[in-house]
Short mmCIF file of C-alpha atoms in Angstrom, two decimals:
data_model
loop_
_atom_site.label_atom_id
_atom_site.label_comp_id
_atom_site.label_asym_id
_atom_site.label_seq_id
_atom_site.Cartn_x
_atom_site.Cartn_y
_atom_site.Cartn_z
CA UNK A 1 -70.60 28.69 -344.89
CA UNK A 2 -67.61 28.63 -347.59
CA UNK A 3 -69.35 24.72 -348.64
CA UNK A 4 -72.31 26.67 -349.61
CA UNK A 5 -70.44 28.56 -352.44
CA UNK A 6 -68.28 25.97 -353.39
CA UNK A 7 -70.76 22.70 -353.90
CA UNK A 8 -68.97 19.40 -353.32
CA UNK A 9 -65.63 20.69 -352.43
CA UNK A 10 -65.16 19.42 -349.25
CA UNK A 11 -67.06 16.52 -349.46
CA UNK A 12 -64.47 15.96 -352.67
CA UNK A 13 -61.81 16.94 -350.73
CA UNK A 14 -62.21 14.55 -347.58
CA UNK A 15 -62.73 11.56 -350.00
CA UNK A 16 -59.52 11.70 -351.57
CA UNK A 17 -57.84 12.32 -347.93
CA UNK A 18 -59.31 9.14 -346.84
CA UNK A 19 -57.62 7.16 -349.83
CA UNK A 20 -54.43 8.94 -349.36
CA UNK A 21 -52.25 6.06 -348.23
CA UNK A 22 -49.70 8.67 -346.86
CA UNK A 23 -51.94 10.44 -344.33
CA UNK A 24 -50.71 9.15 -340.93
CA UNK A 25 -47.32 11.26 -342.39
CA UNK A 26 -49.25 14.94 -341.43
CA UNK A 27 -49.28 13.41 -337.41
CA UNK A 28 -45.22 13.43 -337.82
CA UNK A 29 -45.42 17.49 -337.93
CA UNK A 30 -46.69 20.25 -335.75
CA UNK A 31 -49.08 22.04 -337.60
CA UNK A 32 -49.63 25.60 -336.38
CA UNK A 33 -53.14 26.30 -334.72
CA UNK A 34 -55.37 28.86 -335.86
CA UNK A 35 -58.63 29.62 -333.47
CA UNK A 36 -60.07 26.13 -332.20
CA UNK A 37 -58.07 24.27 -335.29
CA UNK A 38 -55.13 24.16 -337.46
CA UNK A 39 -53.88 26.57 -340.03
CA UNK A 40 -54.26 25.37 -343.84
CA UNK A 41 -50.09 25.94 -343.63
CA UNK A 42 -49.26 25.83 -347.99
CA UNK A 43 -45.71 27.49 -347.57
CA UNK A 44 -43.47 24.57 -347.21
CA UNK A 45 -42.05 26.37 -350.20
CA UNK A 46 -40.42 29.09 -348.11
CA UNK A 47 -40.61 27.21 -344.08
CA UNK A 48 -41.45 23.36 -344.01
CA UNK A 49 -42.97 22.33 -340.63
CA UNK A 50 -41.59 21.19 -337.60
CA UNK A 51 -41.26 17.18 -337.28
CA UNK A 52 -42.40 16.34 -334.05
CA UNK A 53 -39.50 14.36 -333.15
CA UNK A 54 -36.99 17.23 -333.46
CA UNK A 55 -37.83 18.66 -329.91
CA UNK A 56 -36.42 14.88 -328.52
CA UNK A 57 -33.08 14.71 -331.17
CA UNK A 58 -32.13 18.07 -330.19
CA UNK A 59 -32.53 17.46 -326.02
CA UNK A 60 -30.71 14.28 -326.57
CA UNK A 61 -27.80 16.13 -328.26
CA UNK A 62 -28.11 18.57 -325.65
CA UNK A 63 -27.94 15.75 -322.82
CA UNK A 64 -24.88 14.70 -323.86
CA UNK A 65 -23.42 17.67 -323.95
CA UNK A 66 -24.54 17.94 -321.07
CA UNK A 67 -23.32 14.04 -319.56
CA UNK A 68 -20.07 14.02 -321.44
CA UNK A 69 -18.90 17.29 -322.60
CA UNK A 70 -16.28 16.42 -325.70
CA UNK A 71 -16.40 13.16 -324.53
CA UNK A 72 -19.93 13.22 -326.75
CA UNK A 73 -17.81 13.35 -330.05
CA UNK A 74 -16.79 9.65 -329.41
CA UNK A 75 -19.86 8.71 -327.17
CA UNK A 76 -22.64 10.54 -327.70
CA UNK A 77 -26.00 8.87 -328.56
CA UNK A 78 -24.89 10.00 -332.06
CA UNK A 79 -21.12 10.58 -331.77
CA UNK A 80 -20.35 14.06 -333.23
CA UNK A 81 -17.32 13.43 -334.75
CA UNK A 82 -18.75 11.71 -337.71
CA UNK A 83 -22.39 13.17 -337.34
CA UNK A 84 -22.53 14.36 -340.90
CA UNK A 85 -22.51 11.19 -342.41
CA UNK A 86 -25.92 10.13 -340.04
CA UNK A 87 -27.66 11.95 -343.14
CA UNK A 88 -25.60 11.32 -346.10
CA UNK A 89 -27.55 8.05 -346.91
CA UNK A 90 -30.64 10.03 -346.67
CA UNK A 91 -29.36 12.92 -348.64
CA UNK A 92 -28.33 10.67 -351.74
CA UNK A 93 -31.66 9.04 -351.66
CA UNK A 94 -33.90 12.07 -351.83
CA UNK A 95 -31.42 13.84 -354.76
CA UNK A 96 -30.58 10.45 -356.62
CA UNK A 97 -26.94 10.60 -355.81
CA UNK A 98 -24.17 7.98 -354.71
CA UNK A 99 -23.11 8.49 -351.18
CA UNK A 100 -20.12 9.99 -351.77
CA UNK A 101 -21.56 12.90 -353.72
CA UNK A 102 -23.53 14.20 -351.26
CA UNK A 103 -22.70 16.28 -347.94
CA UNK A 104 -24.61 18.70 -345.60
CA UNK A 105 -22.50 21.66 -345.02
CA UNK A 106 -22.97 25.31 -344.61
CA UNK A 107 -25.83 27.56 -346.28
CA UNK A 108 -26.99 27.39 -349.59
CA UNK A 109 -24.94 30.63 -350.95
CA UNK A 110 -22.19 29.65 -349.15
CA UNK A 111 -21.80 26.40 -350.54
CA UNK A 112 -22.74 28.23 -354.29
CA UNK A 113 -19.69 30.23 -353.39
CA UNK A 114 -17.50 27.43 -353.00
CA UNK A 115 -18.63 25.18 -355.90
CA UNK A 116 -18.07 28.24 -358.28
CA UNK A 117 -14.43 28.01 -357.08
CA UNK A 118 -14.07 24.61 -358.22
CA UNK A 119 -16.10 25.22 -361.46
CA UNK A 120 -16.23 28.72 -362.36
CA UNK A 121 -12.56 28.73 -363.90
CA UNK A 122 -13.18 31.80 -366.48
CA UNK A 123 -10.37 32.06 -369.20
CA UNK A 124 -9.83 34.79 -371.86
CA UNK A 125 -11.97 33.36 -374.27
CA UNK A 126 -14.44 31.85 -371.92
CA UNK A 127 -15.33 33.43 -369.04
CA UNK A 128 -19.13 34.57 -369.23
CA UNK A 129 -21.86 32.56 -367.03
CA UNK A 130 -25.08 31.85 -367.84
CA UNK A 131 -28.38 31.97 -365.75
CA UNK A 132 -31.75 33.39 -365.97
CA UNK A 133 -32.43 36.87 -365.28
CA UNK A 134 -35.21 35.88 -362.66
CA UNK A 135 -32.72 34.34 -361.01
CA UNK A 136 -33.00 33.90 -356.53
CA UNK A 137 -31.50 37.98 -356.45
CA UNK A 138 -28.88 35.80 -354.11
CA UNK A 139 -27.94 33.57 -357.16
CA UNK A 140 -27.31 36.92 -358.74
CA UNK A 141 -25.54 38.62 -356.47
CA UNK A 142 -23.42 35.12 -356.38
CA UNK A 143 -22.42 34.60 -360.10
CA UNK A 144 -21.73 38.57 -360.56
CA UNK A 145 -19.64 38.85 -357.35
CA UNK A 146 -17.88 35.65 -358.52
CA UNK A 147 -17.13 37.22 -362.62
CA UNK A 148 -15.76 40.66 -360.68
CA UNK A 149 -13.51 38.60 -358.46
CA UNK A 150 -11.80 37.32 -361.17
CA UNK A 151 -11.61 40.77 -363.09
CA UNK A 152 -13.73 40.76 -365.02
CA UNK A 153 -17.30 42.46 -365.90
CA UNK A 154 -20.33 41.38 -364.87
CA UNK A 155 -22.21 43.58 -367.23
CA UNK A 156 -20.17 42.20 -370.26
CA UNK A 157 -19.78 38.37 -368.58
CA UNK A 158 -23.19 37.64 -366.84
CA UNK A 159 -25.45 35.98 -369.72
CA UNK A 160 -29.32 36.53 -368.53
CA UNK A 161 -32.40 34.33 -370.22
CA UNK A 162 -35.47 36.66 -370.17
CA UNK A 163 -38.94 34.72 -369.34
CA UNK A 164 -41.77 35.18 -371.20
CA UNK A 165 -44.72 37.38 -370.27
CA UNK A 166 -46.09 33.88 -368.03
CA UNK A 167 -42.92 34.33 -366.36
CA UNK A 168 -41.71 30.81 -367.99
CA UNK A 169 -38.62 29.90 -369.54
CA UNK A 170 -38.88 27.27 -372.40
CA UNK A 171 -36.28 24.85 -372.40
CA UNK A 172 -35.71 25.09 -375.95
CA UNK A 173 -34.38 28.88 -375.65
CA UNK A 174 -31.88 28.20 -372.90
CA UNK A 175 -30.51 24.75 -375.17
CA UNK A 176 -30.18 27.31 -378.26
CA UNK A 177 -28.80 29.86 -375.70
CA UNK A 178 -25.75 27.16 -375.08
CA UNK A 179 -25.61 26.62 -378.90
CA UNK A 180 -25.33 30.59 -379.52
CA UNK A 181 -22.62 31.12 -376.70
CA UNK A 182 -21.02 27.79 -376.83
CA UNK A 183 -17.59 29.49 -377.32
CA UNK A 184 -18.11 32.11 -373.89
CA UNK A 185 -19.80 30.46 -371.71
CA UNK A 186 -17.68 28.97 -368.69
CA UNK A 187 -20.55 28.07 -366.13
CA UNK A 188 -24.33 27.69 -366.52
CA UNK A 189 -25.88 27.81 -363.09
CA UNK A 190 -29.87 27.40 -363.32
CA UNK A 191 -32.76 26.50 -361.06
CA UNK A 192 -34.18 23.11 -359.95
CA UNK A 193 -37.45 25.09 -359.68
CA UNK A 194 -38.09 28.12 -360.81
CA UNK A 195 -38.91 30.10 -357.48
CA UNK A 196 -40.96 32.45 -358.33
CA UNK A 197 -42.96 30.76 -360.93
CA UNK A 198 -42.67 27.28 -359.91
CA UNK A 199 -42.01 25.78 -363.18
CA UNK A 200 -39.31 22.69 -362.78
CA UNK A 201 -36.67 21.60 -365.41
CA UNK A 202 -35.03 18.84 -367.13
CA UNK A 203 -32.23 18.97 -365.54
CA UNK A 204 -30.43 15.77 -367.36
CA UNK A 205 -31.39 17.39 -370.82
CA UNK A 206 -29.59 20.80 -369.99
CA UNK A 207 -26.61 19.31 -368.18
CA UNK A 208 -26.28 17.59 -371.32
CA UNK A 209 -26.62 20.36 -373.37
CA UNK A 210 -24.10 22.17 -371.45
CA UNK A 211 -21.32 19.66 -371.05
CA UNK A 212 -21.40 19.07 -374.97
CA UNK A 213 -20.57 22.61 -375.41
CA UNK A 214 -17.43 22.35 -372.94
CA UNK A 215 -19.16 24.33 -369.70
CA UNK A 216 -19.90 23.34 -366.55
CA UNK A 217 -23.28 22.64 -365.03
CA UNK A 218 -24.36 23.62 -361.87
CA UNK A 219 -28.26 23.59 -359.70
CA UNK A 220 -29.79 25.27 -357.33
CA UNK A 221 -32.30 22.94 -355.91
CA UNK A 222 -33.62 25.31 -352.89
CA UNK A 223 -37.04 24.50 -354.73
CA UNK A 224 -36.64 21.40 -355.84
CA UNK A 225 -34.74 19.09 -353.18
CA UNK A 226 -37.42 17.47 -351.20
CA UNK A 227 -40.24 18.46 -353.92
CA UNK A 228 -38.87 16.56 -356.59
CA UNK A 229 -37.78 13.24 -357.64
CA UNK A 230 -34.32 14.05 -358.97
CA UNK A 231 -31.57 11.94 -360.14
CA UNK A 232 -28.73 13.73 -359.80
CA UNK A 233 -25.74 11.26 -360.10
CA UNK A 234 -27.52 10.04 -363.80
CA UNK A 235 -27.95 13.93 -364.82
CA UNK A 236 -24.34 14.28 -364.84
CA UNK A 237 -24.22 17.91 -363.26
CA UNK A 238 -21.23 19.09 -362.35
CA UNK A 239 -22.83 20.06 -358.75
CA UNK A 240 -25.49 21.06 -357.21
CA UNK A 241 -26.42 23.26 -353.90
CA UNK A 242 -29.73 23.19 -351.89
CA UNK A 243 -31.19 24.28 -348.84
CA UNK A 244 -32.84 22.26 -345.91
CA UNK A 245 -35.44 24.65 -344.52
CA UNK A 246 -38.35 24.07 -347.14
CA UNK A 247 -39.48 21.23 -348.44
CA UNK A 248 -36.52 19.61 -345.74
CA UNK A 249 -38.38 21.02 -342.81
CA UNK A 250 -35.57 21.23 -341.08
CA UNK A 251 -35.78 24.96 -339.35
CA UNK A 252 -34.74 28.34 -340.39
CA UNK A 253 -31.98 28.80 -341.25
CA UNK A 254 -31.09 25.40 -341.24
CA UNK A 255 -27.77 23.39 -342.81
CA UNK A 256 -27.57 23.46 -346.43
CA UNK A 257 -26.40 20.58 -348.92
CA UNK A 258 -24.06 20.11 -351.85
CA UNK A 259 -23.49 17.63 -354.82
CA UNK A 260 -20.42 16.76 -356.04
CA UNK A 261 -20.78 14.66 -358.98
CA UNK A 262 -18.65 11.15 -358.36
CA UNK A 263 -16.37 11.82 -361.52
CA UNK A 264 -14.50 14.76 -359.68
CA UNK A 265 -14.37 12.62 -356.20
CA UNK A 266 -10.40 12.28 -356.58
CA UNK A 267 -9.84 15.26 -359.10
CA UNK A 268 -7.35 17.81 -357.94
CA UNK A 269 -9.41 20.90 -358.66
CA UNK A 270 -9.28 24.11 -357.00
CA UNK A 271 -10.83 25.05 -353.85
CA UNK A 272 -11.36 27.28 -351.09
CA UNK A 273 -10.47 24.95 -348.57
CA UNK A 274 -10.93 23.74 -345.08
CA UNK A 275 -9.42 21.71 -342.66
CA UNK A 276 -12.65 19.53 -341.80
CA UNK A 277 -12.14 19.31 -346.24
CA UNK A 278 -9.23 17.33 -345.18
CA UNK A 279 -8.80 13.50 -346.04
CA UNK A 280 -10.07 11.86 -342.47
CA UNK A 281 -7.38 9.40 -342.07
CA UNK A 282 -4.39 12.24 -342.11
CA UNK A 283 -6.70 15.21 -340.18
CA UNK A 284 -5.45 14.85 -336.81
CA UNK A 285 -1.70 14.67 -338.13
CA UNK A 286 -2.61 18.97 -338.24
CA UNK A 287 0.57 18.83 -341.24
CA UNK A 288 0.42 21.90 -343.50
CA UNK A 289 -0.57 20.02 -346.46
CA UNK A 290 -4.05 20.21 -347.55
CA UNK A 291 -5.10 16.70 -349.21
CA UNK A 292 -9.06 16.76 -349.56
CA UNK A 293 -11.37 13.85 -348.61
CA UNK A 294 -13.26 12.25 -351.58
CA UNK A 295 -15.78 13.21 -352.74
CA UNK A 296 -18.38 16.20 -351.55
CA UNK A 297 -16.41 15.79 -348.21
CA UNK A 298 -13.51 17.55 -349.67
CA UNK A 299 -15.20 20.76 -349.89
CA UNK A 300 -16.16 20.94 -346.27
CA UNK A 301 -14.39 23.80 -344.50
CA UNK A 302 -15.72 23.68 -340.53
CA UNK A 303 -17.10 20.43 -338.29
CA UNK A 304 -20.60 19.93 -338.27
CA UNK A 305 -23.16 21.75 -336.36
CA UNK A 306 -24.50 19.21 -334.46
CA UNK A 307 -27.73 21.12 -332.98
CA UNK A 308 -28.18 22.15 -336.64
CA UNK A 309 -27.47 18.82 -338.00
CA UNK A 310 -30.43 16.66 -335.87
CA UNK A 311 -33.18 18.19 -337.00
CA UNK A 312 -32.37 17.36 -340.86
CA UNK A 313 -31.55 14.06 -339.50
CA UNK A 314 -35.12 13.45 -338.12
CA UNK A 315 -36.56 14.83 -341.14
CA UNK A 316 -34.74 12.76 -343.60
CA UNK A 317 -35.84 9.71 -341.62
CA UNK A 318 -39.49 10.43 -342.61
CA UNK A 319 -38.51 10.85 -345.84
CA UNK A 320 -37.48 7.55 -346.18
CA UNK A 321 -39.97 5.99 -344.43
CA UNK A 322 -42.53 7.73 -346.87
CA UNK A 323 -40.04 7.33 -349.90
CA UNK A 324 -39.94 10.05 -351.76
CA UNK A 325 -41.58 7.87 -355.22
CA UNK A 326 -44.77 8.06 -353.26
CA UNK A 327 -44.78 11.35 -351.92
CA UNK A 328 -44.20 12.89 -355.67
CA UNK A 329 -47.32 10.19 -356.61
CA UNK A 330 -49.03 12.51 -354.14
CA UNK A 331 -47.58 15.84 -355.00
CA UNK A 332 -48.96 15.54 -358.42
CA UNK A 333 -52.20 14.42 -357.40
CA UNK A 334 -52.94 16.81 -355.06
CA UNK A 335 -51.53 20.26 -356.67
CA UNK A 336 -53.30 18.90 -359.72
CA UNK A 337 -56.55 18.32 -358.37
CA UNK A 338 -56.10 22.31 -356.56
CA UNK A 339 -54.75 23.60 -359.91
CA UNK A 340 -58.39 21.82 -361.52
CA UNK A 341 -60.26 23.40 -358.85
CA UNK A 342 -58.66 26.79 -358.77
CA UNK A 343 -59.11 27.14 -363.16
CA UNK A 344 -62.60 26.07 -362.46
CA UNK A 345 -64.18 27.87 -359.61
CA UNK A 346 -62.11 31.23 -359.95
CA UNK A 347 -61.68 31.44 -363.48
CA UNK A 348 -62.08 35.21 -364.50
CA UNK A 349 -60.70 35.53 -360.83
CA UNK A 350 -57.12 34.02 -360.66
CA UNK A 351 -54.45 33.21 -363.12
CA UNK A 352 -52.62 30.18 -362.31
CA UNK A 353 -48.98 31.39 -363.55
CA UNK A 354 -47.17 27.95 -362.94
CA UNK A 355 -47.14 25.13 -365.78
CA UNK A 356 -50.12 22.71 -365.83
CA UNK A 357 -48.00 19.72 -366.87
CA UNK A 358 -47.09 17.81 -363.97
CA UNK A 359 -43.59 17.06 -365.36
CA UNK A 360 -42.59 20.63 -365.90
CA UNK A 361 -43.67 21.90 -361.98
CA UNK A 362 -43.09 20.53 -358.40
CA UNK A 363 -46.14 20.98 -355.78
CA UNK A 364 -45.91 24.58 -356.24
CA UNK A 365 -48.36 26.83 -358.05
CA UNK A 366 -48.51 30.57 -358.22
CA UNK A 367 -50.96 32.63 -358.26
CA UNK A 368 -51.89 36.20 -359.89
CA UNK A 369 -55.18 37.76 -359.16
CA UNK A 370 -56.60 39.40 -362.02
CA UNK A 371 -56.85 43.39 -361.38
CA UNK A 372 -54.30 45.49 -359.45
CA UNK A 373 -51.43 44.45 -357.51
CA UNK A 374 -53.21 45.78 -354.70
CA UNK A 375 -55.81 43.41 -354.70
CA UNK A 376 -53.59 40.09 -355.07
CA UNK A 377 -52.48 41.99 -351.52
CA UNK A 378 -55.72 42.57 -350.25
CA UNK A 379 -56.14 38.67 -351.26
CA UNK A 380 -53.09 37.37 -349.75
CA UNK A 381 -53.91 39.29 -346.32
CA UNK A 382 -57.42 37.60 -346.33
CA UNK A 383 -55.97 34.97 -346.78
CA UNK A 384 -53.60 35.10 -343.47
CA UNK A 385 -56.54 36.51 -341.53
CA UNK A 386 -58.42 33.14 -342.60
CA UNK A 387 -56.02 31.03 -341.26
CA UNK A 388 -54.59 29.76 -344.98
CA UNK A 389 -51.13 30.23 -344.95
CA UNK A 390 -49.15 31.05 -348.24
CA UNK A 391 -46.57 33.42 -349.14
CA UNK A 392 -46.06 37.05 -351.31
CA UNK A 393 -43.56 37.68 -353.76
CA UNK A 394 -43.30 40.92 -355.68
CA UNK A 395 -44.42 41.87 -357.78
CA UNK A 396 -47.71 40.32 -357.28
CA UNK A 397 -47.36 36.92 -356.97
CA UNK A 398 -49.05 34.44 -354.42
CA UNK A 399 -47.16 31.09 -353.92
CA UNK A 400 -48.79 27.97 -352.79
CA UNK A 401 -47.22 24.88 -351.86
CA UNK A 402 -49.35 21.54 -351.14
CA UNK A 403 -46.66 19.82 -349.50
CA UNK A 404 -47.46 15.92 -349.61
CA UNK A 405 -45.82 14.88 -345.97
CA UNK A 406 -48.50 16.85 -344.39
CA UNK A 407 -50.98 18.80 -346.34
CA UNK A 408 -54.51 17.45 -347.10
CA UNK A 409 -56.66 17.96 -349.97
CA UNK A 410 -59.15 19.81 -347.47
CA UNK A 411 -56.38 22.42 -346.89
CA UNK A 412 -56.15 22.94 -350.76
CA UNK A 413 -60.00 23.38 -350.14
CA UNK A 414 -59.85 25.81 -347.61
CA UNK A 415 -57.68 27.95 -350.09
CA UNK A 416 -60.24 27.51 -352.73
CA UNK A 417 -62.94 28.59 -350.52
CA UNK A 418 -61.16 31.25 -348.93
CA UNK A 419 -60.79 33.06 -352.20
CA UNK A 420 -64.01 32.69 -352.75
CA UNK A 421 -65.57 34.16 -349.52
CA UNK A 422 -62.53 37.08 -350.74
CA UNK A 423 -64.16 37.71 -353.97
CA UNK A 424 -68.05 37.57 -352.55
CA UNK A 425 -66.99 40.13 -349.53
CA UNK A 426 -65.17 42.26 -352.40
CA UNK A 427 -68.27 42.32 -354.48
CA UNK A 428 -70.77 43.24 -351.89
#
C-alpha cells in the first residue's frame, strides 16, 4: 500500500541491501517483532539492540559463579580478576586510542565527574568552563555542580555557546570563543555529537584550539563512540567519557568508558581515587598509600562488574569483526541515501535539522515536522503505532538513527513511507 505512494522506494531500497557487504551483521542482533515481522528499530541513538550472543556470555559468567564461587576470579571461563582488560583492545580500536588510554568503568557522568577532578583545576584567574548551552542537561548539571564545588559561581564561571536557529553550532564560533576567553577558561568540555541535533565535530581541530590557549579538553562521546570513526589518541584530548548502551548495544544502563590521553599515563595529577585505581602489582599489599596504575586504569575506583562487563564484551567483538572503517562506509551511505529521500518525498513536510555533509554528522538525523509541535507528536506516535521505532526530544524534535550493524535501507524506507501514509491520513 505505502509502495504505491512512494514509487520505487522499496524496490530502491532492497537493491542497495543486497550489495551491502555488511548484511549478515543484522542476524548478530535481536530485532524486536512487530505483528507477523520486525520493527523498523532507528533508535540505536538512545538503546542499541541486543547481540544475540549476550544471553550465552552472561549464563556462562553466571555458571561459574555458579561452579566455582570466587574461585571464578582466577578460573572462570573469563577470569574476573582481570575481566576489564577482555575489552580494552576493543575499546582503543573503536575510539582510536592506545591501550593504555582506554578503560570501561562506571557510568558516563560518573566517570565526567572524575575526569573533571583531574582536569578541572580552576585558579583565580582561570576558573570558568566552557560548553554549549544545549548541552546533555546531565553535562550541565556536571560542569556547574563541579564550578560550585570549588566556590565558585556557576552563573559568573559556566561559559555557554548559543546554536543557531538550525540548532547548529559552527565550529568557527566556538574556536573564536577560545580566542575571546583564552585568559578564563580552565576546561572546555563539548560533544562528540551533538545529541539533539546530531551534528558531529572536529574534535582534533578544537582540542587544538583549546590546548594552544592553555585549557584542557575534554568529550563526551555518548553520541559518537560506536557511530563514529574517531581518533582519539592523535586528537590530543585531554579525556574523553562515553557510554555503552547506544551505538555499543550493550544494555541499559550498561558500563561506561573513559580516555585518558597516554601523555598523563604516569602524571601525578589529582584524583578522586580508588583502590581498584591502585597500581596492580602493589594492590593486594592493602598499604595506605595510594600509587595509581598507568594509564586510564588509575582512575578506576571499584572491580569490574562482571555481568555488566560481558555484554560490552560480545558487542565489541562484532565490532571488530565488522571493523568499524566499514561500518562508517555504511553509515554514510545509508543516512545519506534516507536524508535524499526524506528532502525529496516530504519536502514542504519535514525539515531535516541535522547537517547534510557527511563529515559534520554521524548516522543520526533529526527531524522537525513543519506545523505545530503537536503534530511532530501526532507524527512520532504514528510512527510507534506503525511499527518504526525512533525517539522524541523536546521540544519537537524526532531522532532517527540508521545504525549500520543492523539496520537496512528498507527500514529507512519504511520511515519514509510511514510519514507518508501520516501525512495522506492527516489530509483526508
Amino acid at each position: 500500500m505505502t509502495g504505491n505512494r512512494c514509487p520505487g522506494l522499496f524496490e530502491e531500497a532492497a537493491a542497495l541491501d543486497a550489495a551491502d557487504p555488511l548484511r549478515a551483521f543484522r542476524n548478530e542482533f535481536l530485532i524486536p517483532p512487530h505483528g507477523e515481522g520486525d520493527q523498523a528499530y532507528l533508535c540505536g541513538n538512545s538503546l542499541g539492540l541486543q547481540p544475540r550472543a549476550v544471553r550465552a556470555a552472561l549464563m556462562t559468567e553466571l555458571d561459574d559463579w555458579h561452579q566455582l564461587g570466587v574461585e571464578a576470579h582466577f578460573r572462570g571461563t573469563h577470569p574476573w580478576m582481570p575481566y576489564h582488560e577482555f575489552v580494552r583492545a576493543g575499546l582503543a580500536g573503536l575510539v582510536g586510542a592506545e591501550p593504555i588510554e582506554v578503560v570501561a568503568m562506571n557510568s558516563l557522568t560518573v566517570n565526567l565527574h572524575l575526569m573533571m577532578a583531574s582536569f578541572y583545576r580552576p585558579t583565580s584567574g582561570r576558573s570558568a568552563i566552557l560548553i554549549e548551552r544545549g548541552a546533555f542537561p546531565s553535562d550541565r548539571h556536571a560542569v556547574a555542580s563541579q564550578i560550585a564545588w570549588h566556590g565558585f559561581d556557576p552563573a559568573q564561571e559556566l561559559i555557554e555557546l548559543e546554536a543557531d536557529a538550525d540548532g547548529l553550532l559552527d565550529e568557527e564560533i566556538i574556536l573564536e570563543a577560545l580566542r575571546l576567553h583564552r585568559d578564563r577558561v580552565a576546561l572546555v568540555l563539548l560533544p562528540g555529537v551533538q545529541y539533539l541535533s546530531g551534528q558531529a565535530f572536529d574534535l582534533g581541530a578544537l582540542a587544538r584550539a583549546a590546548r594552544g590557549h592553555g585549557m584542557h579538553c575534554g568529550f563526551d562521546l555518548a553520541h559518537a563512540a560506536g557511530n563514529l570513526a574517531l581518533r582519539l589518541h592523535d586528537s590530543a584530548c585531554d579525556f574523553a567519557v562515553w557510554c555503552s548502551y547506544k551505538y555499543l548495544n550493550s544494555g541499559p544502563g550498561a558500563v561506561a568508558g573513559a580516555f585518558v590521553h597516554s601523555r598523563h599515563a604516569h602524571a601525578s595529577l589529582p584524583r578522586l581515587a580508588g583502590w581498584w585505581g591502585h597500581d596492580p602489582a602493589t594492590r593486594f599489599r592493602m598499604g595506605p598509600e595510594f600509587i595509581p596504575a598507568a594509564g586510564a586504569d588509575g582512575w578506576q575506583l571499584s572491580n569490574p562488574p562482571i555481568l555488566a562487563l560481558a555484554p560490552l564484551r560480545v558487542s565489541l567483538d562484532v565490532f571488530a569483526s565488522a571493523g568499524m572503517s566499514a561500518l562508517r562506509a555504511k553509515s554514510e551511505a545509508m543516512t545519506g541515501w534516507l536524508d535524499q529521500q526524506l528532502r525529496a518525498r516530504l519536502a514542504g513536510l519535514i525539515d531535516v535539522r541535522t547537517p547534510r555533509e557527511a563529515a559534520r554528522r554521524g548516522c543520526q538525523l533529526s527531524l522537525r515536522v513543519q506545523g505545530a509541535r503537536d503534530d511532530g507528536r501526532d507524527l512520532f506516535d504514528y510512527l510507534h503505532r506503525d511499527g518504526v521505532v525512533v525517539d522524541w526530544r523536546e521540544p519537537d524534535v524526532i531522532r532517527v538513527a540508521p545504525v549500520p550493524l543492523y539496520n537496512r535501507f528498507d527500514d529507512c524506507a519504511r520511515l519514509v513511507a510511514s510519514i507518508d501514509a501520516w501525512r495522506e491520513r492527516r489530509a483526508a
